[in-house]
Coordinates of N, CA and C in Angstrom, one line a residue:
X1 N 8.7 22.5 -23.0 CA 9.0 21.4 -22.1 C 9.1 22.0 -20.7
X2 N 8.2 21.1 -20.1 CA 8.7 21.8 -18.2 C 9.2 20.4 -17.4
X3 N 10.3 21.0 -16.6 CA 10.4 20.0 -15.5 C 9.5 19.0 -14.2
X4 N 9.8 18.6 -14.2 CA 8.3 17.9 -13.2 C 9.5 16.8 -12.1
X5 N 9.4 17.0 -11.3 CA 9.9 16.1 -10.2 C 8.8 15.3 -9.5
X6 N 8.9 13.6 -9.9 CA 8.5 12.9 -8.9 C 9.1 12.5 -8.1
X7 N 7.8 11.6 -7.0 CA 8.3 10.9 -5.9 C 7.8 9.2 -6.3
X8 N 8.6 8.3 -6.0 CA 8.6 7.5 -6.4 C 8.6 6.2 -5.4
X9 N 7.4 5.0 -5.0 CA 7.8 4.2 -4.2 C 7.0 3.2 -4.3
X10 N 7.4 2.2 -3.1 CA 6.9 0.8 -3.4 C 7.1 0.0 -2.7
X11 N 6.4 -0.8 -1.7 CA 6.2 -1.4 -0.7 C 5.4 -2.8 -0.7
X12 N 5.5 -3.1 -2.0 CA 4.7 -4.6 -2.1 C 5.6 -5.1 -3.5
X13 N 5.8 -6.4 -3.5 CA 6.4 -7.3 -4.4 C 8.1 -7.0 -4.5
X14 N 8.5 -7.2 -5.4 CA 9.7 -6.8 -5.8 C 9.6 -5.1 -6.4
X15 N 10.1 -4.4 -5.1 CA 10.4 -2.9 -5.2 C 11.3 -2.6 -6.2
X16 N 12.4 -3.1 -6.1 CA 13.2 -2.5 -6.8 C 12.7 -2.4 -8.2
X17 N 12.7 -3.7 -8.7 CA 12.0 -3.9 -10.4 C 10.9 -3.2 -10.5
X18 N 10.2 -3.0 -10.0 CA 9.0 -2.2 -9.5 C 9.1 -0.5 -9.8
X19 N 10.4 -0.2 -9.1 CA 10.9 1.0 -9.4 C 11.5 0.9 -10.7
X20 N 12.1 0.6 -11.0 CA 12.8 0.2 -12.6 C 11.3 0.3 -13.5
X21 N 10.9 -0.1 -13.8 CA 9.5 -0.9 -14.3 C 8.9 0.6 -14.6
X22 N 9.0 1.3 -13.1 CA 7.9 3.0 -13.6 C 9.0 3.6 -14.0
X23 N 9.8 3.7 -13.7 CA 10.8 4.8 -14.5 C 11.3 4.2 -16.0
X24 N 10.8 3.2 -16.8 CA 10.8 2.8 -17.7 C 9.9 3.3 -18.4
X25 N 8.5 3.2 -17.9 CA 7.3 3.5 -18.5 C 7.2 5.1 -18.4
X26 N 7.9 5.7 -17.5 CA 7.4 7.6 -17.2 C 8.4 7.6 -18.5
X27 N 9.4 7.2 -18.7 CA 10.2 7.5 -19.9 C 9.5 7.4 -21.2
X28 N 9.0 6.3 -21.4 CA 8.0 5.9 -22.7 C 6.9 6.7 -22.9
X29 N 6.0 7.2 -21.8 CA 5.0 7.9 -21.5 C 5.0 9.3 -21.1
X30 N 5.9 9.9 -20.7 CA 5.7 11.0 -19.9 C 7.1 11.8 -20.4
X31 N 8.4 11.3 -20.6 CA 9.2 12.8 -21.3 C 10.3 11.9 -21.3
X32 N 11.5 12.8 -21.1 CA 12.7 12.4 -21.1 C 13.0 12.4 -19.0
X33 N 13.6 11.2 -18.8 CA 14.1 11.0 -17.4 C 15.5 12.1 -17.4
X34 N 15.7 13.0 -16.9 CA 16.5 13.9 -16.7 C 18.0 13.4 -15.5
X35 N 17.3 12.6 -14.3 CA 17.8 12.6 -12.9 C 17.0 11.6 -12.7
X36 N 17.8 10.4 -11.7 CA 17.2 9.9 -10.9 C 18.2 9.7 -9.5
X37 N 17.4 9.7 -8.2 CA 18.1 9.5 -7.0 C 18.5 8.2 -6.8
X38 N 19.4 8.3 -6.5 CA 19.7 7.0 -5.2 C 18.2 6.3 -4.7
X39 N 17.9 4.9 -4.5 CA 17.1 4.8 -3.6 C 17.0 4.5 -2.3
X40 N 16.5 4.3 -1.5 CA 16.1 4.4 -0.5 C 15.1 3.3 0.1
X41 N 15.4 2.9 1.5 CA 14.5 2.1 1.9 C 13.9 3.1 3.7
X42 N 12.9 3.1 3.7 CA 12.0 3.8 4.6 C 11.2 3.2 5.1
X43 N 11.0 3.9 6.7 CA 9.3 2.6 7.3 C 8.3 3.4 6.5
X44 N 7.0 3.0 6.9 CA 6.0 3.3 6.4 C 5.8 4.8 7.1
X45 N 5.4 5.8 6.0 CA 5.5 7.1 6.8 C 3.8 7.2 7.2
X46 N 2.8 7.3 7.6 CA 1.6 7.5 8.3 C 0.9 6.0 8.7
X47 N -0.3 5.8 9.2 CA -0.8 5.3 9.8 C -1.4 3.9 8.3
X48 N -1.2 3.0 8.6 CA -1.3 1.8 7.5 C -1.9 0.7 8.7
X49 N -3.0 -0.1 7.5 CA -4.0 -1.3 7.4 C -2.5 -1.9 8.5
X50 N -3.0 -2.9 9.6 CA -2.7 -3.7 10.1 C -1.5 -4.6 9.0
X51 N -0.5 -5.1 8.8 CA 0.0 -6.3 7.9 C 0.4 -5.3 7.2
X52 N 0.1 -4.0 6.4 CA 0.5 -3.6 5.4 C 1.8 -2.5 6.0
X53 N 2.2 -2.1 7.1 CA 3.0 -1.4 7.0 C 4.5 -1.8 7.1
X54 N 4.5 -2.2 5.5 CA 6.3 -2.6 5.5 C 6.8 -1.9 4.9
X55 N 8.3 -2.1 4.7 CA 8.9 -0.9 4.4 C 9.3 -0.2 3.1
X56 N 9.5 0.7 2.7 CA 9.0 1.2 1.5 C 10.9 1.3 0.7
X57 N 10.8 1.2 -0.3 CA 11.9 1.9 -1.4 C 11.5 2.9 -2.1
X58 N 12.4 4.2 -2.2 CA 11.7 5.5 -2.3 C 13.1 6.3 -3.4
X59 N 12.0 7.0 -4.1 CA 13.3 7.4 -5.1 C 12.8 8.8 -5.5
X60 N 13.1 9.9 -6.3 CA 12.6 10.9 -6.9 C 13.6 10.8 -8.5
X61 N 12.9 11.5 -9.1 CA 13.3 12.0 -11.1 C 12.8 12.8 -11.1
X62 N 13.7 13.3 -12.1 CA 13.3 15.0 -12.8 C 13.2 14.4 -14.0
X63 N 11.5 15.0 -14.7 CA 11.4 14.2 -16.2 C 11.6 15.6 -16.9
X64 N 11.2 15.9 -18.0 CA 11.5 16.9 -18.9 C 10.0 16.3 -19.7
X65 N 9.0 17.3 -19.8 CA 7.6 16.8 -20.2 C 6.7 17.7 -20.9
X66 N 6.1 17.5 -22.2 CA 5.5 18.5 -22.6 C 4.0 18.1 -22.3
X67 N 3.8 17.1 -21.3 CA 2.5 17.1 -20.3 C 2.1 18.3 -19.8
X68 N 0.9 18.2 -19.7 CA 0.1 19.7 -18.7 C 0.1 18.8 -17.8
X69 N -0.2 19.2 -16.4 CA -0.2 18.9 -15.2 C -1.2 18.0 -14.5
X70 N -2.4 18.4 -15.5 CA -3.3 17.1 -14.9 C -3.2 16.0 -16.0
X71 N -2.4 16.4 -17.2 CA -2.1 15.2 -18.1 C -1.1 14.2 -17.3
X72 N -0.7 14.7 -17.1 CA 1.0 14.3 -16.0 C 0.5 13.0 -15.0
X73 N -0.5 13.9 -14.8 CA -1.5 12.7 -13.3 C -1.9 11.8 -13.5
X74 N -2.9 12.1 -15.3 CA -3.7 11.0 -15.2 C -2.9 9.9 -15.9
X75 N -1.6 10.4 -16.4 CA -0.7 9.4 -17.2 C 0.2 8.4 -15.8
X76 N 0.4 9.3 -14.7 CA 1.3 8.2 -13.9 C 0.2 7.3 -12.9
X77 N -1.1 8.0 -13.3 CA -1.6 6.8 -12.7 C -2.2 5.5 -13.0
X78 N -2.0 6.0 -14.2 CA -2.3 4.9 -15.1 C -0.9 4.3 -15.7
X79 N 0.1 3.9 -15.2 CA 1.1 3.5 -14.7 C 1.3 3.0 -14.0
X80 N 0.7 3.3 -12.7 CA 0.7 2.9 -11.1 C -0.3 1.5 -11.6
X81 N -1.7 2.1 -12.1 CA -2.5 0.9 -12.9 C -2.2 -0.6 -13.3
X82 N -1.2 0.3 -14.5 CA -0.3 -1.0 -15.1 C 0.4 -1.7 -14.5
X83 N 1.3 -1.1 -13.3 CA 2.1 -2.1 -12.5 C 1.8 -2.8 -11.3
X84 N 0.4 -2.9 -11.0 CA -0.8 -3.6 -10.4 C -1.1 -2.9 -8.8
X85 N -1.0 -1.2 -9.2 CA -1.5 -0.4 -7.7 C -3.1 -0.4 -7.9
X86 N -3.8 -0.8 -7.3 CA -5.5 -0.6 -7.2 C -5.9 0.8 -5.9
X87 N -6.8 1.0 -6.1 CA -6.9 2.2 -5.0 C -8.3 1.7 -4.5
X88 N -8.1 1.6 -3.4 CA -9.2 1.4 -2.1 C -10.0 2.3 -2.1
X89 N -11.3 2.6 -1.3 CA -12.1 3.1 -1.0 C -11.5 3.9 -0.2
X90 N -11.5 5.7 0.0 CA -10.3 6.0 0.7 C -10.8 6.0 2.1
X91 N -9.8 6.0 3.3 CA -10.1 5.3 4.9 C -9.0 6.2 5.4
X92 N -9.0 6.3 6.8 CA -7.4 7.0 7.5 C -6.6 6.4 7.4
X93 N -6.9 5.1 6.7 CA -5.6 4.5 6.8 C -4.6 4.2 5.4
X94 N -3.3 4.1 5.3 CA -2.7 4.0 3.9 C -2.6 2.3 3.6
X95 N -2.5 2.5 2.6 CA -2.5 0.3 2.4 C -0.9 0.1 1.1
X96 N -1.1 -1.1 1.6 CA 0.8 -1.5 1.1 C 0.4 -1.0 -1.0
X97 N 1.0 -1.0 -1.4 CA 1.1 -0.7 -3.1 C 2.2 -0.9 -3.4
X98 N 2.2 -1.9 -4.3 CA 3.4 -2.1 -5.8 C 4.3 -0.9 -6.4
X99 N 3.8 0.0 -6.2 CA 4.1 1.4 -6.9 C 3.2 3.0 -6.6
X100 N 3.9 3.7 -6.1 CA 3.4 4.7 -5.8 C 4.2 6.1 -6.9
X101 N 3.6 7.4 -7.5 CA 4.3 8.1 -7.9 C 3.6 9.5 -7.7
X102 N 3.9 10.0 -7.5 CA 3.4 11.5 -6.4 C 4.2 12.6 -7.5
X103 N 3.9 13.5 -7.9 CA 3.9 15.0 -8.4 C 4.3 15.5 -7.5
X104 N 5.6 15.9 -7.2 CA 5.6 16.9 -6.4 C 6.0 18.5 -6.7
X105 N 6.5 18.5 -7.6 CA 7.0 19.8 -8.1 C 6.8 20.2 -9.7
X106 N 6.0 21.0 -10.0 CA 5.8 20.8 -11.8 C 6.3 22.3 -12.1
X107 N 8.0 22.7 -12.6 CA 8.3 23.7 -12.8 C 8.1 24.4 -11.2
X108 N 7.6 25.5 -11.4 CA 6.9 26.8 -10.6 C 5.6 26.6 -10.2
X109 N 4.9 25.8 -11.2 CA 3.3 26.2 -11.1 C 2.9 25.6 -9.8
X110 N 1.6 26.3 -9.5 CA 0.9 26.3 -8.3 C -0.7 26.3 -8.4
X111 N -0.9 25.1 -8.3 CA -2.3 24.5 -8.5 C -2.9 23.6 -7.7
X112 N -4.6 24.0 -7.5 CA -5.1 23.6 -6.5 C -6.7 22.8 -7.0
X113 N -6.4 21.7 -7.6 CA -7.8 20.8 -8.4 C -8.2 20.1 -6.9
X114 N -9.4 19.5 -7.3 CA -9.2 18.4 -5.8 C -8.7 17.4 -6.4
X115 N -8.2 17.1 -7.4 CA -7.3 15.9 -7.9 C -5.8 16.1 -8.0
X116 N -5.2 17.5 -8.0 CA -3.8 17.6 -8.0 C -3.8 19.0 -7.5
X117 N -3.0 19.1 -6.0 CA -2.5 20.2 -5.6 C -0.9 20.2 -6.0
X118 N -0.2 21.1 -6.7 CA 1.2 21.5 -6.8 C 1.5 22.4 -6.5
X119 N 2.7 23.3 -5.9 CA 3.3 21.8 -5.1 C 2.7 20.8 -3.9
X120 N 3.2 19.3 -4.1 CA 2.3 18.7 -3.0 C 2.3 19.2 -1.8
X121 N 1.0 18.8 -1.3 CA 1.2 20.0 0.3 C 1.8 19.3 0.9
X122 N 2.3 18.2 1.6 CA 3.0 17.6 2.7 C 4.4 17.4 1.6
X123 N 4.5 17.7 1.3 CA 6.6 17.2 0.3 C 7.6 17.9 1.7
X124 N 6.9 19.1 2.6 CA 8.0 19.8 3.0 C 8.2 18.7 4.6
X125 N 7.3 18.0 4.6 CA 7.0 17.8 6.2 C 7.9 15.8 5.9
X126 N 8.2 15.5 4.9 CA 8.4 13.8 4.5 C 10.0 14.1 4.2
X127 N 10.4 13.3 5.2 CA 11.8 13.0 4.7 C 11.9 12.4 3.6
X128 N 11.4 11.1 3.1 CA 11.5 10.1 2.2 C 11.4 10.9 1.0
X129 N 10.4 11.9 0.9 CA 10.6 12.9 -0.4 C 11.7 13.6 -0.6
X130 N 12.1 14.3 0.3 CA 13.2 15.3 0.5 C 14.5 15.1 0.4
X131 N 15.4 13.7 1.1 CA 16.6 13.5 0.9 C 16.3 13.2 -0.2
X132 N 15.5 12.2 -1.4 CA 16.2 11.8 -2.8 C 15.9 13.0 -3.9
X133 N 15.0 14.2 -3.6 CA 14.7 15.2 -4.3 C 16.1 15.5 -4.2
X134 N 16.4 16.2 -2.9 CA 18.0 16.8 -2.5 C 18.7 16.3 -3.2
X135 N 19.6 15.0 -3.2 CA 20.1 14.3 -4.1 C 20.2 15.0 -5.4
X136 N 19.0 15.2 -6.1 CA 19.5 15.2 -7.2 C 18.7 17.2 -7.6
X137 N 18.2 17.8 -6.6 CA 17.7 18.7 -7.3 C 17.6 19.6 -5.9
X138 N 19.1 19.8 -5.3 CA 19.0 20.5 -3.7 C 18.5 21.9 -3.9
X139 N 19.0 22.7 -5.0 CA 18.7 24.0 -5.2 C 17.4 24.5 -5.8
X140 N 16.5 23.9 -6.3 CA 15.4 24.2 -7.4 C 14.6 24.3 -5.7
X141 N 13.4 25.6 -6.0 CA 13.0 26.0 -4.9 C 11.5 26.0 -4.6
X142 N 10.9 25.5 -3.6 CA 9.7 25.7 -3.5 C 8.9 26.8 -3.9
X143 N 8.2 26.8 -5.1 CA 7.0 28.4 -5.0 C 6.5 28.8 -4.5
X144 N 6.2 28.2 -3.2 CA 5.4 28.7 -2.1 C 5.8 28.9 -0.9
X145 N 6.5 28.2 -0.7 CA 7.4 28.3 0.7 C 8.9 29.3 0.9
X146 N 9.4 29.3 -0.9 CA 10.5 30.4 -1.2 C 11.8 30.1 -0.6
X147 N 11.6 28.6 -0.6 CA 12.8 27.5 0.0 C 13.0 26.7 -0.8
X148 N 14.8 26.4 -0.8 CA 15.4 25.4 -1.3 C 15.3 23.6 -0.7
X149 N 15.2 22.8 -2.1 CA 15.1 21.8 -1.1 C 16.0 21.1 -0.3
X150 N 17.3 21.7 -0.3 CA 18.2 21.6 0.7 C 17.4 22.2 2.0
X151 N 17.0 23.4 1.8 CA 16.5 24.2 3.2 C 15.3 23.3 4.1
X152 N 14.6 23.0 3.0 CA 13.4 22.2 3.8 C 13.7 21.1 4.3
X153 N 14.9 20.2 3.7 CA 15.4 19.2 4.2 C 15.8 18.9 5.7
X154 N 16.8 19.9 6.0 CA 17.4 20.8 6.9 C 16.5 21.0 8.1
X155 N 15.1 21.6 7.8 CA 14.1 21.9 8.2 C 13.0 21.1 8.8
X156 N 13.1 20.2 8.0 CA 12.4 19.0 8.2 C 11.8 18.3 9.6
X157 N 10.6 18.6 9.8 CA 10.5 18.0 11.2 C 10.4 16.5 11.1
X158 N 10.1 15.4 9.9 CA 10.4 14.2 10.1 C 12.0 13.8 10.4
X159 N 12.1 12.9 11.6 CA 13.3 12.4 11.8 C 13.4 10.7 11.7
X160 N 12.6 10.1 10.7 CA 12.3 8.5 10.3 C 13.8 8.7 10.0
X161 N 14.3 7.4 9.4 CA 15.4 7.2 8.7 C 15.6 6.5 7.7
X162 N 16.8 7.1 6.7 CA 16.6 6.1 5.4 C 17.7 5.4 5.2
X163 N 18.1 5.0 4.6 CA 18.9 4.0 4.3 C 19.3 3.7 2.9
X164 N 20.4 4.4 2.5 CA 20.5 4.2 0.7 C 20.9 2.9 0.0
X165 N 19.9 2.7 -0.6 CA 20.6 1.4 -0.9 C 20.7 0.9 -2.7
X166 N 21.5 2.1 -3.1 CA 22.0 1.8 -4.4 C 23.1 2.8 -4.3

């Protein structure tokens, strides 16, 4: 069993249930839910379609998973699937989704597919990742960077703001 920390969000329909809904199914599908953060409401962090950039609820879990890493992926996204995320044609721009779930941390390992880099490359530079990671997993450390995620928090050159709201 390895640990795997996601990121967790959702910016279209009922978020909250939405969040509830994937951490129901990562439970059923994907291991034992270990931790979950506080959530969080956040603007949109990069550049979004016209209309779509509302605001997001954002969470992180530590699952406990005897998934391999690209099993991991193709399981939460077929999750994302089920809870009605479609993926666009990709554009510079990001578009509103029901449910978003991001890999950011799998154990130690350090992998570079063009379908899953771990750790994710931007986790250090996103507040919205970082304070609910912190929350629940401040000390467990980047492989690559050889930082705590307290430190990177700390570090953090995003200064958006969140807003806990559980």
């Amino acid at each position: 069993m390895e640990k795997a920390y996601l990121s967790l969000g959702s910016n279209r329909g009922d978020r909250k249930a939405l969040l509830g809904q994937a951490t129901d199914l990562i439970r059923q599908r994907v291991g034992s839910v270990v931790c979950c953060s506080p959530l969080y409401e956040t603007a949109p962090w990069g550049q979004f379609a016209e209309g779509e950039d509302l605001p997001f609820l954002n969470m992180a879990i530590v699952v406990e998973t005897d998934l391999e890493p690209h099993e991991l992926l193709v399981t939460t996204q077929s999750i994302e699937k089920d809870l009605g995320r479609s993926r666009p044609k990709p554009t510079q721009q990001y578009h509103s989704r029901p449910i978003d779930i991001d890999i950011v941390l799998y154990g130690m390992a350090v992998t570079a597919m063009p379908e899953l880099i771990l750790p994710h490359p931007r986790m250090h530079l996103r507040r919205f990742v970082l304070q609910p990671l912190c929350d629940i997993a401040p000390d467990v450390q980047h492989p690559l960077l050889k930082k705590t995620i307290q430190q990177l928090l700390e570090e953090c050159p995003d200064n958006s703001t969140l807003s806990c709201c559980s």
